[in-house]
Tab-separated table of C-alpha atoms in Angstrom:
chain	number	residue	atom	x	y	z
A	1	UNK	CA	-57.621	40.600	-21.436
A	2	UNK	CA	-61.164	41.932	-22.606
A	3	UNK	CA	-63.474	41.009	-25.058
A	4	UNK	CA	-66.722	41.781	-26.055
A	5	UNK	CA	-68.332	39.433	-23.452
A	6	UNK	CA	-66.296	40.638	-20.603
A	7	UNK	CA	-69.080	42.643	-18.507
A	8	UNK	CA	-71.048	39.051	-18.420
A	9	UNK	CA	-67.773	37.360	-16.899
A	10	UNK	CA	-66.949	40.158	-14.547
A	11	UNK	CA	-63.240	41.143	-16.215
A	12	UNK	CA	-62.276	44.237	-16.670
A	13	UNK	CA	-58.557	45.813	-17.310
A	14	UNK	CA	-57.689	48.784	-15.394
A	15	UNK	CA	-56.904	52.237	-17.321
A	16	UNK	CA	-55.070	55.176	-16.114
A	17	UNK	CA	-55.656	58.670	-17.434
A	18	UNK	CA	-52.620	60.141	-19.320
A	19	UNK	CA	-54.095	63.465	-20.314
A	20	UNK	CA	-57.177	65.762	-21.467
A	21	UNK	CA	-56.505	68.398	-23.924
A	22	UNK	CA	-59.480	70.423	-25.596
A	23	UNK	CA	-59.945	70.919	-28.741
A	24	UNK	CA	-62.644	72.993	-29.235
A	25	UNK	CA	-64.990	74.611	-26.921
A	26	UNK	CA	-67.248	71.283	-27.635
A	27	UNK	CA	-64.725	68.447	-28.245
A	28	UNK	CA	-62.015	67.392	-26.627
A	29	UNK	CA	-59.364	64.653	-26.667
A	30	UNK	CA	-58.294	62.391	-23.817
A	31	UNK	CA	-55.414	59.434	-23.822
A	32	UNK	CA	-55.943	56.518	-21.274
A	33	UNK	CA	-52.928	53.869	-20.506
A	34	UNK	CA	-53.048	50.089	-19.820
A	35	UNK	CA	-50.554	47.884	-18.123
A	36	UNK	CA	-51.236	45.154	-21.208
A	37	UNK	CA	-51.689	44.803	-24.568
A	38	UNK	CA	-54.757	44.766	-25.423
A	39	UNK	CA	-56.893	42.687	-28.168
A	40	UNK	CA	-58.841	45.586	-29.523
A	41	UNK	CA	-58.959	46.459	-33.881
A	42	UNK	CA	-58.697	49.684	-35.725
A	43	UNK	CA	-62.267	51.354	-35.399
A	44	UNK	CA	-63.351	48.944	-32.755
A	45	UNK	CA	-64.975	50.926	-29.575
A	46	UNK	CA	-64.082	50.554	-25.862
A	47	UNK	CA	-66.256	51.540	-23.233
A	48	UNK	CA	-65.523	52.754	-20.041
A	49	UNK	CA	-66.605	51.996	-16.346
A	50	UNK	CA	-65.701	55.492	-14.212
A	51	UNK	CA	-65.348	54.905	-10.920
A	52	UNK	CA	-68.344	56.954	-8.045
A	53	UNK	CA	-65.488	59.811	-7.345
A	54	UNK	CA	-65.443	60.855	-11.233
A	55	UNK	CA	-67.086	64.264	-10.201
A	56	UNK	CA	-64.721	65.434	-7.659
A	57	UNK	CA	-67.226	68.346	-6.540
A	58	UNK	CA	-70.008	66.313	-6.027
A	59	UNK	CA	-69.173	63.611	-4.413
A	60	UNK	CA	-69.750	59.910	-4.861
A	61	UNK	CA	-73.615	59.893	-5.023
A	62	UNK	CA	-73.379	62.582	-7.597
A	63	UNK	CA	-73.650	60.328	-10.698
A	64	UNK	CA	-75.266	57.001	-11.376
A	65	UNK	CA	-72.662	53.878	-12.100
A	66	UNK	CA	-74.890	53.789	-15.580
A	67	UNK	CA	-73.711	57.446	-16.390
A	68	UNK	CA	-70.247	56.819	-15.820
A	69	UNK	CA	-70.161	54.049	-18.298
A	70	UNK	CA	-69.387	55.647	-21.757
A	71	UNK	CA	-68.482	54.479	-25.021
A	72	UNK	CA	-65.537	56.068	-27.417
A	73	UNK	CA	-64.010	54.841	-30.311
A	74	UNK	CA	-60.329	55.478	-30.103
A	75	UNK	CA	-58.539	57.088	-33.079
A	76	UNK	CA	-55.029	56.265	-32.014
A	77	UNK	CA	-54.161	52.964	-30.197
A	78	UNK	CA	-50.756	52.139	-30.193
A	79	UNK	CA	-48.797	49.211	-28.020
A	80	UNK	CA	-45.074	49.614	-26.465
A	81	UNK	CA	-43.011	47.166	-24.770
A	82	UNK	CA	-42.864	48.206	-20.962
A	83	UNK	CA	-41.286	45.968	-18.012
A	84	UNK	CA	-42.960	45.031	-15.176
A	85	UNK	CA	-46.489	44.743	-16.526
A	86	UNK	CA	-48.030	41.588	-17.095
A	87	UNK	CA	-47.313	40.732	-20.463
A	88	UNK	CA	-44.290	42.754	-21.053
A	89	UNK	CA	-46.214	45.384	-23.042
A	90	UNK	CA	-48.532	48.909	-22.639
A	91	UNK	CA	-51.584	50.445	-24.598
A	92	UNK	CA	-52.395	53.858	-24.708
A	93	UNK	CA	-55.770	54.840	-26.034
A	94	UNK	CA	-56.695	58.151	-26.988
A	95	UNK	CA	-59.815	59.540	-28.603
A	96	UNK	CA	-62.320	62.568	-29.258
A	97	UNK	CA	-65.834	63.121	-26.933
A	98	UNK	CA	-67.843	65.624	-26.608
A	99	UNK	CA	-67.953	68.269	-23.928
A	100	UNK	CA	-71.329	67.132	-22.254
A	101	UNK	CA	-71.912	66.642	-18.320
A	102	UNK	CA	-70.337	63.436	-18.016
A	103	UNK	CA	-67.281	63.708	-20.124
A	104	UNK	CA	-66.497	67.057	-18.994
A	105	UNK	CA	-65.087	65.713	-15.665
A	106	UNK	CA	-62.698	63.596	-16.952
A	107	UNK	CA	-60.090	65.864	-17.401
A	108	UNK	CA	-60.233	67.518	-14.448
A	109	UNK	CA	-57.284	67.980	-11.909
A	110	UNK	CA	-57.106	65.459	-8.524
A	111	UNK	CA	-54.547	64.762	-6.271
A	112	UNK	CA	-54.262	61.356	-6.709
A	113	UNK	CA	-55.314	61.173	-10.833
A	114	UNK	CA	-58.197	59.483	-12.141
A	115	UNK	CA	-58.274	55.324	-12.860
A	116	UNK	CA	-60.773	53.714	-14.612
A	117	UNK	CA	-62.002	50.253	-15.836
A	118	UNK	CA	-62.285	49.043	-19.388
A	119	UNK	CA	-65.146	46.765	-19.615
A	120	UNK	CA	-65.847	46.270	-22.914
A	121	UNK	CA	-64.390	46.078	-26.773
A	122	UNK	CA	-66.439	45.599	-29.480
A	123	UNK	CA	-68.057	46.816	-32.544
A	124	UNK	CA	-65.835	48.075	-35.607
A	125	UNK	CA	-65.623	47.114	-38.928
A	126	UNK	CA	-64.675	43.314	-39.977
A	127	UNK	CA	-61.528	42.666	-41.478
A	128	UNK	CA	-63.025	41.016	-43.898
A	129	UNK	CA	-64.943	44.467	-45.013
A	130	UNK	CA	-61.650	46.404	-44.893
A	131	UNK	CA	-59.769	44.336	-46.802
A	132	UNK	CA	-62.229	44.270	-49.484
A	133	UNK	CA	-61.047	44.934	-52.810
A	134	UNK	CA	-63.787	47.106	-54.056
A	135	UNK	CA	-63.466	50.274	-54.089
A	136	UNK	CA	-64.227	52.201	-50.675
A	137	UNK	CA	-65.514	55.380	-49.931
A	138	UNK	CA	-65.375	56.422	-45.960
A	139	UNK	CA	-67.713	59.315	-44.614
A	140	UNK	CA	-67.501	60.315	-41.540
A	141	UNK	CA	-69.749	62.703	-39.242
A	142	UNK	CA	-67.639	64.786	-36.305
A	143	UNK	CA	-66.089	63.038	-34.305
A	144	UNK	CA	-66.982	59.960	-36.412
A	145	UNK	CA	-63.602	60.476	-37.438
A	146	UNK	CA	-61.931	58.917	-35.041
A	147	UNK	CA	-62.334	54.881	-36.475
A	148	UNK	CA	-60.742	55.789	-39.933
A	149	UNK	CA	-57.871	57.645	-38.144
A	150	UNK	CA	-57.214	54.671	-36.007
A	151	UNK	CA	-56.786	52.904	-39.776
A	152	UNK	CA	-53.174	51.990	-41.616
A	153	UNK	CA	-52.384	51.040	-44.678
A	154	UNK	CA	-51.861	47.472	-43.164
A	155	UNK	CA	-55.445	47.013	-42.346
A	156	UNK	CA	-56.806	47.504	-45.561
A	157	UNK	CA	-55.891	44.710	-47.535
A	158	UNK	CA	-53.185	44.227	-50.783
A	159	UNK	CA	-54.311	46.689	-52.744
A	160	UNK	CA	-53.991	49.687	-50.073
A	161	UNK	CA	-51.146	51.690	-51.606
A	162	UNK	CA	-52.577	51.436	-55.358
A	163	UNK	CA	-56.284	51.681	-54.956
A	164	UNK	CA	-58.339	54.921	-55.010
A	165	UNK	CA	-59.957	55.649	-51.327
A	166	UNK	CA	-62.459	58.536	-50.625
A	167	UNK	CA	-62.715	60.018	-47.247
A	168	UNK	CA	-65.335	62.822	-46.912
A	169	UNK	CA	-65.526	64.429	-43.353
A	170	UNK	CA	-68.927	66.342	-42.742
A	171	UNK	CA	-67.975	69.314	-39.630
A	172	UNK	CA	-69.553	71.913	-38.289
A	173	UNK	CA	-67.482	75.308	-38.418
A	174	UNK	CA	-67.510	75.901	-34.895
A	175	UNK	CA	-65.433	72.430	-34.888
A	176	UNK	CA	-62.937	73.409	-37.339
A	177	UNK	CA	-59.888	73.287	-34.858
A	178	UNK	CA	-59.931	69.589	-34.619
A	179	UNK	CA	-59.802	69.263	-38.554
A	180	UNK	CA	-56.397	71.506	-38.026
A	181	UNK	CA	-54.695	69.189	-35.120
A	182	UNK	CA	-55.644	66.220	-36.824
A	183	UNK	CA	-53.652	67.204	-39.984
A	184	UNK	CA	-50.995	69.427	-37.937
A	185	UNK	CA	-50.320	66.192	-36.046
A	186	UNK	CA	-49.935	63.648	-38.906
A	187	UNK	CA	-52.956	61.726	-37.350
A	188	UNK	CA	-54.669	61.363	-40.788
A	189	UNK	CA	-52.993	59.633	-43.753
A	190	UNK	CA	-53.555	61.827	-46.904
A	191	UNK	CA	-51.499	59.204	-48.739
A	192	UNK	CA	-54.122	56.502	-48.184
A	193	UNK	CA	-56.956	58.305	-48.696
A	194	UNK	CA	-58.435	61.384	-51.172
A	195	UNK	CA	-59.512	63.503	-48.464
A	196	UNK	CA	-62.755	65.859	-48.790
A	197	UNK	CA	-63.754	67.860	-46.018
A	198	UNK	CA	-67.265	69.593	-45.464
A	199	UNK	CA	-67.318	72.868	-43.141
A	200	UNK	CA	-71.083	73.214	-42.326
A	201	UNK	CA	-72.914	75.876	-40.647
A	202	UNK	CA	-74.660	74.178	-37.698
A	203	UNK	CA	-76.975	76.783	-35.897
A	204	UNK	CA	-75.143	79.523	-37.768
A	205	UNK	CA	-77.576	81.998	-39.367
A	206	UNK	CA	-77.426	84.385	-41.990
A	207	UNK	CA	-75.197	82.370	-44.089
A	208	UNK	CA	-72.170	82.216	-41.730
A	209	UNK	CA	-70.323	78.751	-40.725
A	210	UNK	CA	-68.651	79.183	-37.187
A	211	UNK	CA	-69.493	82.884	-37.155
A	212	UNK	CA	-67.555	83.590	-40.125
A	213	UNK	CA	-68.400	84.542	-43.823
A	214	UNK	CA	-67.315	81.938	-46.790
A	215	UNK	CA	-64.327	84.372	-47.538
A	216	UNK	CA	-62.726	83.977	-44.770
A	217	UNK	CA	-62.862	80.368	-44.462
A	218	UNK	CA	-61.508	80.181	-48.443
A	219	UNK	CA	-58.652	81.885	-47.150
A	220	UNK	CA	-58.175	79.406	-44.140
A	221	UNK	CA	-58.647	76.826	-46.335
A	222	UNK	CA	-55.930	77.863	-48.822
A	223	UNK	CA	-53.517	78.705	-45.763
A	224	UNK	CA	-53.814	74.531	-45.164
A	225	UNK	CA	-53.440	73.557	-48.710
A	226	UNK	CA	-49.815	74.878	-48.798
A	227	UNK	CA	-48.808	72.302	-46.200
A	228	UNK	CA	-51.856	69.197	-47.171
A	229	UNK	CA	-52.246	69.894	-51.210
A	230	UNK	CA	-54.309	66.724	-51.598
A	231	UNK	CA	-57.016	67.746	-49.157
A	232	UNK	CA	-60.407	69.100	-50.524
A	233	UNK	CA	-62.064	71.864	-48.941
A	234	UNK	CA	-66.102	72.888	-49.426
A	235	UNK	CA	-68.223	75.435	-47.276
A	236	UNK	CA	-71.406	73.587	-47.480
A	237	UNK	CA	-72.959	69.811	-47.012
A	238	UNK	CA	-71.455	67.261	-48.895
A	239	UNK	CA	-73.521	66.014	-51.827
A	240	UNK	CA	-74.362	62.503	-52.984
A	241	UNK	CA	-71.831	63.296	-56.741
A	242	UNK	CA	-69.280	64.340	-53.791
A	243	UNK	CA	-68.617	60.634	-52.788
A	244	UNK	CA	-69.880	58.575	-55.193
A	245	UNK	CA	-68.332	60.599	-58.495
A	246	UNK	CA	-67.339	57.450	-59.913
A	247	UNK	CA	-68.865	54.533	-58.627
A	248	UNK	CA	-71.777	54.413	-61.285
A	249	UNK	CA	-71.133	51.971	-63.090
A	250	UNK	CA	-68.948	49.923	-60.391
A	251	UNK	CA	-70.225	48.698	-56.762
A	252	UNK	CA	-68.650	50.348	-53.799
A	253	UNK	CA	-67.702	49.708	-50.351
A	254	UNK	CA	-69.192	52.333	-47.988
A	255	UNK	CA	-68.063	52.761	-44.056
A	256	UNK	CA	-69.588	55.174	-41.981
A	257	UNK	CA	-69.779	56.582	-38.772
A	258	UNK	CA	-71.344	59.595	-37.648
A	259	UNK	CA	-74.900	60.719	-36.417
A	260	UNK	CA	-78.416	59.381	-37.383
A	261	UNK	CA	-79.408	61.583	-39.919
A	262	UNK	CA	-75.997	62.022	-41.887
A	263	UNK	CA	-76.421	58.095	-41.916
A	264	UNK	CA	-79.966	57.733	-43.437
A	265	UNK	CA	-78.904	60.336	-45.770
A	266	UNK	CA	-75.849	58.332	-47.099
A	267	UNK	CA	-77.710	55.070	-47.036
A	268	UNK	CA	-80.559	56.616	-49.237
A	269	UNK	CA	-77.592	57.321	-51.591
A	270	UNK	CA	-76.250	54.629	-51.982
A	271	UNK	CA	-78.982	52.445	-53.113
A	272	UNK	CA	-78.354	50.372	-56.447
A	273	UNK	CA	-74.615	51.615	-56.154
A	274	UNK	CA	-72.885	49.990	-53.002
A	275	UNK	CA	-73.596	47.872	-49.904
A	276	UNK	CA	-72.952	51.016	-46.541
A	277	UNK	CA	-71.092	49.096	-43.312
A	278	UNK	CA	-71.975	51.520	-39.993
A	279	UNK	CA	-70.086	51.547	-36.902
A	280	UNK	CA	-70.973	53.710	-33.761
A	281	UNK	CA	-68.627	56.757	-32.757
């Protein structure tokens, strides 16, 4: 079994890749196996020990044992009885990267598949903080996603089927496919949470977001609204009256994951209104 501390004490659990699948031309999503249940939370992170063969091209020397040890945040972990294994049970991780030099390998195809080693769970947010009875509000950057989508109803608390919960997802257009899989594929609960999501232009210029004008993305938008009515759509950044419309004169809980600057940006926000809880993608 792993836990936090298990690089210091040598222990690792073995993984075995189940599939790759991109999403977008920058983001893609891979599922991992192991033989054993394992003691990991909703939004906790995992990281990964590749093993020297990762790059199948260039060879074992090809990558430093550093670079093949990355860190993901699943956004679906789910446990199944399976005989034979060691305690009578499987995991099966799957999460979002993105498409850099490292990560890019992992889906490739090999002859004999790809293992790996889990060395490490940690991170996440408390259960204390998610069972909290104030009122939360959840932003998430990208692929900063994943930790709330990893969330059920029976992590947060009592109150979860009776009290108000904002999500507001910050993308950039380009991304916009993984928004549409995610909902497609039932991985987001729109019952648990009022969902708001932010299409943003990136590197876009001349006013377009993922090469396309606003008016095309309204109609996109309204094309998804048939099937997910309460989901919010905006072409544009969120703004601070988008998540905390009516926390003024209550405190909020705040949980957040997503880049650097998106962070510092909701922090500022929140001052004087509610305490922000981060957590790394």
């Amino acid at each position: 079994m792993v836990t936090p501390s298990s690089p210091d004490r040598g222990r690792s659990v073995a993984l075995a890749h189940v599939s790759s699948h991109r999403m977008t031309s920058s983001i893609s999503l891979h599922t991992f196996s192991a033989p054993v249940q394992l003691p990991i939370r909703p939004t906790q992170h995992v990281v990964i020990q590749f093993p020297p063969d990762l790059d199948p091209i260039g060879g074992a020397h090809s990558l430093k044992e550093d670079d093949r040890r990355l860190q993901f945040t699943p956004c679906r972990i789910s446990v199944e009885p399976m005989q034979g294994t060691a305690d009578g049970a499987r995991t099966t991780l799957a999460f979002f990267s993105r498409n850099g030099r490292v990560t890019s390998l992992i889906g490739l195809p090999r002859p004999q598949g790809l293992g790996a080693q889990l060395v490490e769970v940690g991170g996440g947010f408390s259960e204390e903080v998610l069972e909290s009875p104030a009122q939360t509000i959840a932003v998430a950057g990208g692929t900063g996603i994943s930790c709330f989508l990893s969330l059920e109803s029976s992590n947060l608390g009592e109150d979860a089927a009776t009290m108000r919960r904002i999500l507001a997802w910050s993308i950039r257009g380009e991304d916009f496919p993984l928004v549409e899989y995610v909902l497609q594929n039932g991985m987001l609960d729109i019952e648990l949470w009022d969902v708001k999501i932010f299409v943003t232009a990136g590197e876009d210029p001349g006013g377009l977001v993922g090469g396309k004008p606003e008016t095309v993305w309204k109609d996109r938008f309204n094309s998804i609204k048939q099937n997910f009515q309460g989901v919010e759509f905006a072409c544009r950044r969120m703004e601070k009256s988008d998540i905390f419309e009516d926390s003024a004169d209550k405190k909020a809980l705040v949980l957040f994951c997503g880049s650097k600057s998106l962070q510092w940006q909701i922090k500022m926000w929140a001052l004087g209104i509610g305490t922000v809880h981060v957590t790394d993608r």
